[in-house]
Coordinates of C-alpha atoms and ligand atoms in Angstrom, one line a residue:
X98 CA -117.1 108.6 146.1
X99 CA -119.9 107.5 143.8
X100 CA -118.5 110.5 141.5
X101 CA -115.1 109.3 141.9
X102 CA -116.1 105.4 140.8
X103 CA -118.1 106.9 137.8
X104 CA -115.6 109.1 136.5
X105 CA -113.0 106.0 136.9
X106 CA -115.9 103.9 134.7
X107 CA -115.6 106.3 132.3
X108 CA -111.8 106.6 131.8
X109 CA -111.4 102.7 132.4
X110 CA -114.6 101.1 131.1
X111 CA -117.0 99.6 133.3
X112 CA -115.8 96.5 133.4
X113 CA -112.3 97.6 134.5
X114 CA -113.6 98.9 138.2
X115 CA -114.8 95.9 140.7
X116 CA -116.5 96.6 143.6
X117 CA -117.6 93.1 144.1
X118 CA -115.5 89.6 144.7
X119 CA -112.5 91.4 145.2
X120 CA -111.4 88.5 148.0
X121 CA -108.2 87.9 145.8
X122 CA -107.3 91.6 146.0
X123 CA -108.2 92.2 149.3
X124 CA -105.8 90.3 151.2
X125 CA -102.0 89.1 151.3
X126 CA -100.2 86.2 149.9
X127 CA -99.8 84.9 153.7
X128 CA -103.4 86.0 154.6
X129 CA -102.4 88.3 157.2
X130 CA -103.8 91.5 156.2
X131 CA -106.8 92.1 155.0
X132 CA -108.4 95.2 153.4
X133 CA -111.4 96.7 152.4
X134 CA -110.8 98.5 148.4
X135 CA -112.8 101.1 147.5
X136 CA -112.7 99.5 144.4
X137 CA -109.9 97.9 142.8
X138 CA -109.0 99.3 138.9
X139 CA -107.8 98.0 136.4
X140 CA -106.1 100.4 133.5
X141 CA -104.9 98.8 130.1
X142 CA -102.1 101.2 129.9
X143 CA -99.4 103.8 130.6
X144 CA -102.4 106.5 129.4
X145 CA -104.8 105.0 131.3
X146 CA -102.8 105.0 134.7
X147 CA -102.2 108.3 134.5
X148 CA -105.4 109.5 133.8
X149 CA -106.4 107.6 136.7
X150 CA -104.2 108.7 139.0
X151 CA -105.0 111.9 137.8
X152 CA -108.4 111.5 138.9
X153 CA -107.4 110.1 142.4
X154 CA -105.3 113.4 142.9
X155 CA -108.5 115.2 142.3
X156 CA -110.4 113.2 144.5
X157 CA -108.0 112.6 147.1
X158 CA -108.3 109.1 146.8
X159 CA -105.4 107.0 147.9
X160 CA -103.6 104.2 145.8
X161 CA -102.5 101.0 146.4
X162 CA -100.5 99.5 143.7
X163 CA -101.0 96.5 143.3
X164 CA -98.7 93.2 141.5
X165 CA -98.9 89.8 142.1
X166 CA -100.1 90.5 145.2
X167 CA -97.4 88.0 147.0
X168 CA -95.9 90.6 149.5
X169 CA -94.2 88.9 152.1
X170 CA -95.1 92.3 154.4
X171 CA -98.7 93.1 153.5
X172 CA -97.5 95.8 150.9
X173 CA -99.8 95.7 148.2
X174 CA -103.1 95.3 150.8
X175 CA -105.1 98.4 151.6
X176 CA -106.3 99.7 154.9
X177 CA -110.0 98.7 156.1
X178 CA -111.2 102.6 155.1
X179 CA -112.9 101.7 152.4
X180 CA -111.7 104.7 151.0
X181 CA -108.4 103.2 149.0
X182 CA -108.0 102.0 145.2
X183 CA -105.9 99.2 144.9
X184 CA -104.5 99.9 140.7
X185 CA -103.8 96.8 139.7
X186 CA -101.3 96.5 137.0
X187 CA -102.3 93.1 135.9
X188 CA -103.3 94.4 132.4
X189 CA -99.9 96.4 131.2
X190 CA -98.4 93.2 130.5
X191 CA -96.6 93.7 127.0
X192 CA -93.4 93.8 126.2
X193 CA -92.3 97.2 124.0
X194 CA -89.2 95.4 122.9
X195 CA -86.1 92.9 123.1
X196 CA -82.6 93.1 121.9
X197 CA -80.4 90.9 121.9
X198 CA -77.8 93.1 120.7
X199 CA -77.8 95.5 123.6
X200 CA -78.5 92.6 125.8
X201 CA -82.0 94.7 127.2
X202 CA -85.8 94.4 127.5
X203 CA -88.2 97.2 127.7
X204 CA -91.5 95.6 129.0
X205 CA -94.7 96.9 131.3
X206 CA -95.0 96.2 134.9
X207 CA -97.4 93.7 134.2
X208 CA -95.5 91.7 132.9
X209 CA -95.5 88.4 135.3
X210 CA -91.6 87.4 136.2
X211 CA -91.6 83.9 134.5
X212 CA -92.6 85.2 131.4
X213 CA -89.9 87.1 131.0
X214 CA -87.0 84.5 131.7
X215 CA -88.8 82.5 129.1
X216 CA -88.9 85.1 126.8
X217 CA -85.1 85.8 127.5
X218 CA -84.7 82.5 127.1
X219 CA -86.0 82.2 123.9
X220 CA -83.3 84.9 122.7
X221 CA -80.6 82.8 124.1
X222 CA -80.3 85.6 127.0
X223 CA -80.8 85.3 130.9
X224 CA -83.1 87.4 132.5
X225 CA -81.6 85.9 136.1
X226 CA -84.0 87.6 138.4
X227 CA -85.2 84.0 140.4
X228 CA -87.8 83.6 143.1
X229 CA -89.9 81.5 144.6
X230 CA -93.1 83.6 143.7
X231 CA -91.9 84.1 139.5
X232 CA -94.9 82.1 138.5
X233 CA -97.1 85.1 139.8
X234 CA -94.8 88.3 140.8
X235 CA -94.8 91.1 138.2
X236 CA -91.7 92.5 137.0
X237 CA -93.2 96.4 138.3
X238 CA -93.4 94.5 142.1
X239 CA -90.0 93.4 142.0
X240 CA -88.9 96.6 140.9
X241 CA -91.4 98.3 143.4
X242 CA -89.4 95.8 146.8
X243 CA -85.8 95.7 145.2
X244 CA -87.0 91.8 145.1
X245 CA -83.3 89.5 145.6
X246 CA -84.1 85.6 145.4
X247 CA -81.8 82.8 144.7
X248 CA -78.9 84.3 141.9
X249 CA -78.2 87.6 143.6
X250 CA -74.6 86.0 144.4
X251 CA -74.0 86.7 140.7
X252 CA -75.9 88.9 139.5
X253 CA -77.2 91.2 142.2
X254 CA -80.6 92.5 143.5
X255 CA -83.2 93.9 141.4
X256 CA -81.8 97.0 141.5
X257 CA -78.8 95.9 139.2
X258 CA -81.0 94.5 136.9
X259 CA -82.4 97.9 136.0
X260 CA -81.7 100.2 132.9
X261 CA -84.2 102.4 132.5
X262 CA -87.6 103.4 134.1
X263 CA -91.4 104.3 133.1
X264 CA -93.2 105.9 136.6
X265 CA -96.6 107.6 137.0
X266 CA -96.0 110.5 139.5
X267 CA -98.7 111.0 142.1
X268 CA -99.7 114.4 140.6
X269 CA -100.8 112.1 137.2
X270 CA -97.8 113.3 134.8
X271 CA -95.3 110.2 133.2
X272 CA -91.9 110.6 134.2
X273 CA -90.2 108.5 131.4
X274 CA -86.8 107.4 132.3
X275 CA -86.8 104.5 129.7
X276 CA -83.0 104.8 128.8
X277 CA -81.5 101.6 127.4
X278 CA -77.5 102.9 128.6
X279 CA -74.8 101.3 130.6
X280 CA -73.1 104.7 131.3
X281 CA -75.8 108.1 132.0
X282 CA -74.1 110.6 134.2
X283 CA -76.0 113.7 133.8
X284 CA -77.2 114.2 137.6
X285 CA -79.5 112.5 139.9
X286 CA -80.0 108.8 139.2
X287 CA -83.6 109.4 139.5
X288 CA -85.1 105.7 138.7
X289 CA -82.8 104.6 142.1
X290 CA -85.8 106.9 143.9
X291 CA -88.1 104.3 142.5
X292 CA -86.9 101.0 142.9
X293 CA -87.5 99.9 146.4
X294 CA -90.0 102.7 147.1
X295 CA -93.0 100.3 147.2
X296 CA -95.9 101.8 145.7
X297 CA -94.6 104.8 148.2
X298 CA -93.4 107.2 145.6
X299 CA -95.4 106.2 142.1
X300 CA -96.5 103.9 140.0
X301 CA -94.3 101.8 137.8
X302 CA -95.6 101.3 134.2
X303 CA -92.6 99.6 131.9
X304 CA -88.5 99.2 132.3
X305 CA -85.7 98.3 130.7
X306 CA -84.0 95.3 132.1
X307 CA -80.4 94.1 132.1
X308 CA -80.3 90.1 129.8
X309 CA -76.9 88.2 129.9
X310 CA -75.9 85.5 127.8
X311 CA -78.0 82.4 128.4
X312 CA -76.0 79.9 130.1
X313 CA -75.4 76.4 128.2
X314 CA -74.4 74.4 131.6
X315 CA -75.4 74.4 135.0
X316 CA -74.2 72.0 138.1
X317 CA -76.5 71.6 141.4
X318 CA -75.2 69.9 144.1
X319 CA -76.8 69.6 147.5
X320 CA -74.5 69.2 150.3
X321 CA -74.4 68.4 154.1
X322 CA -72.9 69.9 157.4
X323 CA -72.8 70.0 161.2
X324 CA -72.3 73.5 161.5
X325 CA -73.3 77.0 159.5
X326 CA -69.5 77.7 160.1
X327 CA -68.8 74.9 157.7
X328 CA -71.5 76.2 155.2
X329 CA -69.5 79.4 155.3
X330 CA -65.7 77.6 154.4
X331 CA -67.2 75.9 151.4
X332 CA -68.7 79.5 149.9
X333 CA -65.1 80.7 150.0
X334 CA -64.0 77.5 148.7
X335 CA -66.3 77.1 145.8
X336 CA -66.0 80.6 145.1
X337 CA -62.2 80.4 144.8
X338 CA -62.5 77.5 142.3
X339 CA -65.8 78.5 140.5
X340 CA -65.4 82.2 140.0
X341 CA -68.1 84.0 138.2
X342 CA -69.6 80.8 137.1
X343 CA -71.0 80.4 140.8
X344 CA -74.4 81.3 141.0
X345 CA -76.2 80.6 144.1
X346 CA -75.5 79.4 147.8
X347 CA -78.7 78.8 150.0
X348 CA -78.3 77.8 153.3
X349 CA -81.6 75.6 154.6
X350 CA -81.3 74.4 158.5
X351 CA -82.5 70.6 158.9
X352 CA -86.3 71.6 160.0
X353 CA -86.1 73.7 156.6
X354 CA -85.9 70.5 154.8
X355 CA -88.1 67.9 157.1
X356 CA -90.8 70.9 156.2
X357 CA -90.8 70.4 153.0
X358 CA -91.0 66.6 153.5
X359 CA -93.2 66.9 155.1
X360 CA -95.9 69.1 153.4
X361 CA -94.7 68.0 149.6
X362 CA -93.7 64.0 149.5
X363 CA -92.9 63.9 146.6
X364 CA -89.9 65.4 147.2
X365 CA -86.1 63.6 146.9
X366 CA -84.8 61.8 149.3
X367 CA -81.9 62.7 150.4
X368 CA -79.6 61.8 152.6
X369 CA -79.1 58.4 154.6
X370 CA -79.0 60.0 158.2
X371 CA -80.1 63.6 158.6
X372 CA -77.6 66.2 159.1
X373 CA -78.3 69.9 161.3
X374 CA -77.3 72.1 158.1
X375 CA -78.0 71.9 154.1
X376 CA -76.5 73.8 151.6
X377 CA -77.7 73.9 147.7
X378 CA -75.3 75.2 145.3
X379 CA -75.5 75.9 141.5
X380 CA -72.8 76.9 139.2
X381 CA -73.4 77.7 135.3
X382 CA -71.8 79.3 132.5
X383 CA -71.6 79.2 128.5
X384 CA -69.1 76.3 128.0
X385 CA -69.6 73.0 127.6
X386 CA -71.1 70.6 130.5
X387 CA -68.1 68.4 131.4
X388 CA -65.9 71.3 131.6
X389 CA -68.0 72.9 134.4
X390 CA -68.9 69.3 136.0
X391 CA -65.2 68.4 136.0
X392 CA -64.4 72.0 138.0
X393 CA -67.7 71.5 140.2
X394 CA -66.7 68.1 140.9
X395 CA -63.3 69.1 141.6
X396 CA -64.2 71.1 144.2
X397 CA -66.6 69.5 146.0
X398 CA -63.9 66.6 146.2
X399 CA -61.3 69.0 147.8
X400 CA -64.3 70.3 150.2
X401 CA -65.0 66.4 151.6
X402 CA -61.6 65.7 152.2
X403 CA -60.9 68.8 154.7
X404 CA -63.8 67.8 156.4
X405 CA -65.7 71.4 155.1
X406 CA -69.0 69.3 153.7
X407 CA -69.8 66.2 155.6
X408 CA -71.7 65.1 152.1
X409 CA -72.8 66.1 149.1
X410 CA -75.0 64.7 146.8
X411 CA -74.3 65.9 143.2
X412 CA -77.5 66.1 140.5
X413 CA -76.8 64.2 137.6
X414 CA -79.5 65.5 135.0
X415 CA -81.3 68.6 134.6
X416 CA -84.3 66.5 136.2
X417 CA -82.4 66.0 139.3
X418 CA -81.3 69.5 139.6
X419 CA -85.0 70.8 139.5
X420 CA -85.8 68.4 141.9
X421 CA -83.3 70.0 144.2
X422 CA -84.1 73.0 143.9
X423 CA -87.7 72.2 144.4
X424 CA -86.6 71.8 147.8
X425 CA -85.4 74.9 148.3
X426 CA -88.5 76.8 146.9
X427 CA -90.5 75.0 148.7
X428 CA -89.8 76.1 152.6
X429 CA -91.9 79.2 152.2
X430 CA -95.1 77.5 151.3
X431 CA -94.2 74.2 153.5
X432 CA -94.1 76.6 156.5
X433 CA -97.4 78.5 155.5
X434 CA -99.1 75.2 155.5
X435 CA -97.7 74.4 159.1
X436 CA -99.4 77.4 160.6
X437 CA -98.0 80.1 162.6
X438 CA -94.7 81.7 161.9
X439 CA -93.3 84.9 162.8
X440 CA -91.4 85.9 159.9
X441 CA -87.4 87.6 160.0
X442 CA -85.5 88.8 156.4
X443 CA -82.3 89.5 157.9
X444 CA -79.1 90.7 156.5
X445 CA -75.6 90.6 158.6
X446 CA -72.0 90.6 156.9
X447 CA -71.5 87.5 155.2
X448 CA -68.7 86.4 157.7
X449 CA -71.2 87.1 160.5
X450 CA -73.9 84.9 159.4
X451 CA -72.6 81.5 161.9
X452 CA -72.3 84.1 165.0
X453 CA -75.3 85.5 164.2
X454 CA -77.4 81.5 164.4
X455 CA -75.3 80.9 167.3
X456 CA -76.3 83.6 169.1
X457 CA -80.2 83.6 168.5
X458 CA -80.9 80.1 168.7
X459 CA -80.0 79.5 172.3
X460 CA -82.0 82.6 173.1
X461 CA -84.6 82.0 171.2
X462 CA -85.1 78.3 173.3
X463 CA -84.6 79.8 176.6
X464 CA -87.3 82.2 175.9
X465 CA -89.4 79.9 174.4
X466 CA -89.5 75.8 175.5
X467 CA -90.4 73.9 172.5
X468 CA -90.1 76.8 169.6
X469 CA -89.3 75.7 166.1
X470 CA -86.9 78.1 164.2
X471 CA -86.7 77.2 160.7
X472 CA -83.8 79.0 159.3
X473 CA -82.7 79.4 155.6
X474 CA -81.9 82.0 153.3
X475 CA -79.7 83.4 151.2
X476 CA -75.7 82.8 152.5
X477 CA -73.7 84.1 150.1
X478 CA -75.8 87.6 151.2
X479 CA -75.7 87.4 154.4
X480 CA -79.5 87.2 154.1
X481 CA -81.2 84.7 156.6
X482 CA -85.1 83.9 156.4
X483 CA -85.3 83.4 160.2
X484 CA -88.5 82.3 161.0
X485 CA -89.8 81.0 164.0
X486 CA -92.7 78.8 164.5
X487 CA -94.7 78.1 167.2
X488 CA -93.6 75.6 170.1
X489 CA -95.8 72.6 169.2
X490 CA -99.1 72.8 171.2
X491 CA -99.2 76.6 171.1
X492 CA -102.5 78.5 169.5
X493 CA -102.1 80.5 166.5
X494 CA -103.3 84.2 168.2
X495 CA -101.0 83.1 171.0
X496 CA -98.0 82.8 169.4
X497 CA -98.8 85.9 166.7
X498 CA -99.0 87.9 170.6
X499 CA -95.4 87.0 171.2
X500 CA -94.3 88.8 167.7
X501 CA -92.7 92.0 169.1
X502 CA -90.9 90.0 171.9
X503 CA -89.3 87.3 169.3
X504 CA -88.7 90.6 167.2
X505 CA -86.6 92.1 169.6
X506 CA -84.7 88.5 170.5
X507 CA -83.8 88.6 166.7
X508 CA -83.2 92.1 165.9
X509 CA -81.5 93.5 168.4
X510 CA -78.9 90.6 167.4
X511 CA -79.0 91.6 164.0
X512 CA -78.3 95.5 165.0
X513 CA -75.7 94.7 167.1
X514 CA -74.0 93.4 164.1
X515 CA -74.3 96.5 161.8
X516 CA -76.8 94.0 159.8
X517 CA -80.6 95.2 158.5
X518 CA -83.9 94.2 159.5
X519 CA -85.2 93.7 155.9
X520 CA -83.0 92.2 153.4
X521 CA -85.2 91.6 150.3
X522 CA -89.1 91.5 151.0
X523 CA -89.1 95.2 151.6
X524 CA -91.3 96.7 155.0
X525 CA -94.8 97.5 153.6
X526 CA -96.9 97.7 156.4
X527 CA -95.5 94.4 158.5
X528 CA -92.5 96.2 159.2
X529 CA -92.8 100.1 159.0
X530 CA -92.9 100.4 162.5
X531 CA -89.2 98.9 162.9
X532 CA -87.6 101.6 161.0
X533 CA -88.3 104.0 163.8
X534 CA -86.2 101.1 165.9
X535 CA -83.7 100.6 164.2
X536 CA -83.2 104.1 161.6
X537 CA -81.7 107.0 162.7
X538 CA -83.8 110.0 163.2
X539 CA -81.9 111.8 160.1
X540 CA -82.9 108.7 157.8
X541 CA -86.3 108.5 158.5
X542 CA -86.6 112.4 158.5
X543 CA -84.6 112.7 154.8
X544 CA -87.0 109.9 153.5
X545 CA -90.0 111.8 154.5
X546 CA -88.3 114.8 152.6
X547 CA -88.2 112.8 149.5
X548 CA -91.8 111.3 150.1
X549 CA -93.6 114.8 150.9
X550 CA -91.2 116.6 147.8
X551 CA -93.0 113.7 145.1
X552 CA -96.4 113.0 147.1
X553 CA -97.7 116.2 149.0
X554 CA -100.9 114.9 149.9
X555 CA -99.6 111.6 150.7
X556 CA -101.9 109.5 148.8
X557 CA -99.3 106.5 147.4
X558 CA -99.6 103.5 149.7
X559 CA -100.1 105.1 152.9
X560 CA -99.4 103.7 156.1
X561 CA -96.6 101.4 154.2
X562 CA -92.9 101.6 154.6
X563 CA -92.5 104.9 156.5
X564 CA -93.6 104.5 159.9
X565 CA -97.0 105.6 161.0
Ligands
LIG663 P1 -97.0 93.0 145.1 O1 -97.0 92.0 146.2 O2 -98.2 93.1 144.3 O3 -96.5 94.4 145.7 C1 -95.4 94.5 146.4 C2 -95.1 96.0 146.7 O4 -94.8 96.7 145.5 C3 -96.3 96.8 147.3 O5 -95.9 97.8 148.1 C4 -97.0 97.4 146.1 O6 -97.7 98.5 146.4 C5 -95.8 97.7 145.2 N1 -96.0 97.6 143.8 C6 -96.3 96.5 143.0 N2 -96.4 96.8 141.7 C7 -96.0 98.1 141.6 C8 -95.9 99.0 140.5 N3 -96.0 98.6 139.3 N4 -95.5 100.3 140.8 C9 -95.3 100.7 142.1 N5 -95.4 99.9 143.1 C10 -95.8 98.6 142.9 N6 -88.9 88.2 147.6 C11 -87.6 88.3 147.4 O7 -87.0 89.4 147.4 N7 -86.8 87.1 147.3 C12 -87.4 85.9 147.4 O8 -86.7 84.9 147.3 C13 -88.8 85.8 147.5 N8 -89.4 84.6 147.5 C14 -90.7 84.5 147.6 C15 -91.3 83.3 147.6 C16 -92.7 83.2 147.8 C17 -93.4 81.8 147.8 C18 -93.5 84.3 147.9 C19 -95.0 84.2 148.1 C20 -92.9 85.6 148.0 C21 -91.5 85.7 147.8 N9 -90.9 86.9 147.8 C22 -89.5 87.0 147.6 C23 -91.7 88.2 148.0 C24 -92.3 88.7 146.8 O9 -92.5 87.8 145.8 C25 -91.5 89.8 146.2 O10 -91.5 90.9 147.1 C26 -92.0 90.3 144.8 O11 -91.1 91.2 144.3 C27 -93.4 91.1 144.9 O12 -93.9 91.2 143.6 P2 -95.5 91.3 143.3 O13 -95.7 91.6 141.9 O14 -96.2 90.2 143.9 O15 -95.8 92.7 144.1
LIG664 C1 -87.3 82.7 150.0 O1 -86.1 83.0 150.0 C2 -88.3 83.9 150.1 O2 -87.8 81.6 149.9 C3 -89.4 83.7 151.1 O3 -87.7 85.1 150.3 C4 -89.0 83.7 152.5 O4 -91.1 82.9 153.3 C5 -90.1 83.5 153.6 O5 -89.9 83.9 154.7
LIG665 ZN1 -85.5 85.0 150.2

């Protein structure tokens, strides 16, 4: 190995291969997994990437690629081998070019997500990929996971946010796919191999991203309910009257929102009594403010007086509207800081989404006295962030033992109603084992076909998404 790291000084510069205070690297977003790198690497380049990987196909090393490093499944951590590189791809961070005119970006994976909707931005485009994590996710990990987030309602996962592709194959060569078209049929859509393949098939290095026109006027409104079933009339509602111009329609249960309350005061108040079920809602588009308030308003109106919302409070400046959402972005962290939760990114038909709480809740109490399911997500996907922490009093190790049971509580719900086990976070190495639950035989086998047919000696992110 010594060989190996000397060779990679050589092609990277010394200063580019750590061996030491790799802590950062080492371990996930939710501290779950922790590995032990070889060394982690860090190329400046498209170049550079492949002549590293180049050299790990020599050496048989394996590669872990490596974003922001805030993998909701352990992803981007290595194994404790000592014997894995995680290529970080912190350093390809430029962007090769905007236009405005064909409404695309070509930038490197680097590149962190924020950046580019302020960039965008500054064109008077929308880059609308949103998450909780933009402030430190790269553009190449969202590609890498498919990442959805908070405006896939309008504008679709990752995956429809895609032009063109830039990948390092695993034998060292570039495959560049960096097309800037709307229309390409000649044969195999190959950059669809790539985007969800999680470090699994290649290395991203650059893409060409989808911008729409930046919207002029937004409206936010947080609203209140007794049931999820309510939550679901008002998305048909405010669809019907909104249209396109509806963006987003995140459902947060009541011990969501107390989270957040709890672990961030500074948070808004809300409302005077609490109520089971939350909803926040945006709507934007390029006109002017009053005419989208006055629709929004409208709406909302008709939604309190047939009982759909039991409340709503509208934001009534920009300020306001970050504040709510602040909310919203908050749960995932609120919940880290409250200890142990045993995490579910669930998908079911939209229409299934009330049957689906109703079902698991009161199995999920009789099973367990005292638990705390904190349930939100993504409603007008169908995509629910189920997770369940401990009952109050319980240890940490002692409720991480129960994780296959409260698996099964939730998923075999969520099978029974043609739904999938992960909606948006990807499987990495949390969740591998669950395809071989919940895939058919003929899936799993055809994905190892395309795995061994790209990576023959299987040295891209092993022991992550296929199971073991
Ligand atoms: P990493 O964590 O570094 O890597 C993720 C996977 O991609 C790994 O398998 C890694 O090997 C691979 N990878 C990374 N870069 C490359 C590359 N260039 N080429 C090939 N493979 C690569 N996800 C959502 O979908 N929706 C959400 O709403 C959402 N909210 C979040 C909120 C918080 C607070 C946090 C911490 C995470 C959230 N996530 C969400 C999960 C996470 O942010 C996304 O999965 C994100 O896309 C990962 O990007 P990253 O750069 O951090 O990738
Ligand atoms: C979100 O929607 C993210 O906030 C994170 O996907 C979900 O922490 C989670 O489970
Ligand atoms: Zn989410």
């Amino acid at each position: 190995m010594s060989d190996f790291l000397s060779q990679a000084r050589a092609l990277l510069g010394d200063t580019h291969v750590l061996t030491s205070d790799l802590a950062g690297y080492a371990t996930d977003w939710r501290g779950k997994f922790t590995g032990v790198p070889l060394a982690v690497c860090r190329p400046a380049d498209t170049q550079q990437v492949a002549a590293l990987v180049t050299l790990c196909a020599a050496h048989s090393v394996c590669i872990v690629p490596q974003g922001g490093n805030t993998s909701m499944c352990g992803g981007a951590t290595p194994d404790s081998s000592g014997q894995q590189i995680i290529l970080s791809l912190s350093r390809l961070n430029r962007v090769r070019d905007i236009s405005p005119l064909n409404n695309t970006m070509t930038v490197e994976a680097g590149c962190v997500l924020q950046t580019l909707q302020e960039l965008a931005a500054q064109h008077e485009r929308l880059f609308p990929l949103s998450l909780g994590a933009e402030g430190s996710c790269q553009i190449g990990g969202n590609i890498a996971t498919n990442a959805g987030g908070v405006q896939v309602l309008r504008f679709g996962n990752t995956r429809d946010l895609v032009l063109g592709l830039e990948v390092v194959l695993p034998d060292g060569q570039v495959l560049n796919l960096l097309k800037a078209l709307r229309k390409d049929n000649t044969g195999y859509d190959l950059k669809h191999l790539f985007i969800g393949s999680e470090g699994t098939l290649g290395v991203i290095t650059a893409a060409v991203l989808k911008l729409f026109p930046a919207p002029r006027s937004r409206a936010v409104a947080f609203a209140a309910f007794q049931t999820p079933q309510q939550a679901l009339e008002l998305l048909g509602l405010m669809r019907g009257a909104m249209g396109d111009r509806f963006t987003a329609f995140e459902l947060m249960s009541n011990a969501s929102v107390a989270m957040v309350q709890r672990y961030f005061p500074a948070s808004p108040a809300l409302f005077a009594m609490p109520y089971p079920w939350h909803v926040l809602m945006q709507a934007s588009d390029g006109g002017e403010q009053s005419a989208l308030d006055n629709a929004f308003q409208a709406a909302l109106e008709t939604a309190l007086e047939h009982g759909v919302i039991d409340d709503v409070l509208i934001a009534t400046s920009e300020a306001q509207a970050k504040e709510l959402w602040m909310v919203r972005e908050n749960i995932s962290e609120a919940q880290q800081l409250d200890g142990a939760n045993i995490k579910h990114d669930i998908a079911v038909p939209v229409s299934s989404v009330p049957a689906f709480i109703e079902e698991v809740l009161p199995l999920l109490h009789a099973a367990y006295a005292g638990v705390r399911p904190v349930v939100y997500g993504h409603l007008g996907d169908g995509n629910l962030h189920f997770n369940v922490s401990s009952p109050a009093g319980m240890s940490t190790p002692h409720w991480q033992a129960e994780t296959d049971r409260v698996n099964v509580i939730v998923l075999d719900v969520v099978a029974r109603m043609q739904g999938s086990f992960s909606a948006e976070h990807g499987l990495g190495q949390l969740k591998n084992h669950e395809m071989a639950m919940y895939k058919t035989p003929l899936e799993i086998d055809v994905m190892r076909r395309v795995k061994n047919a790209l990576d023959p000696k299987l040295l891209m992110n092993p022991g992550k998404l296929l199971p073991n």
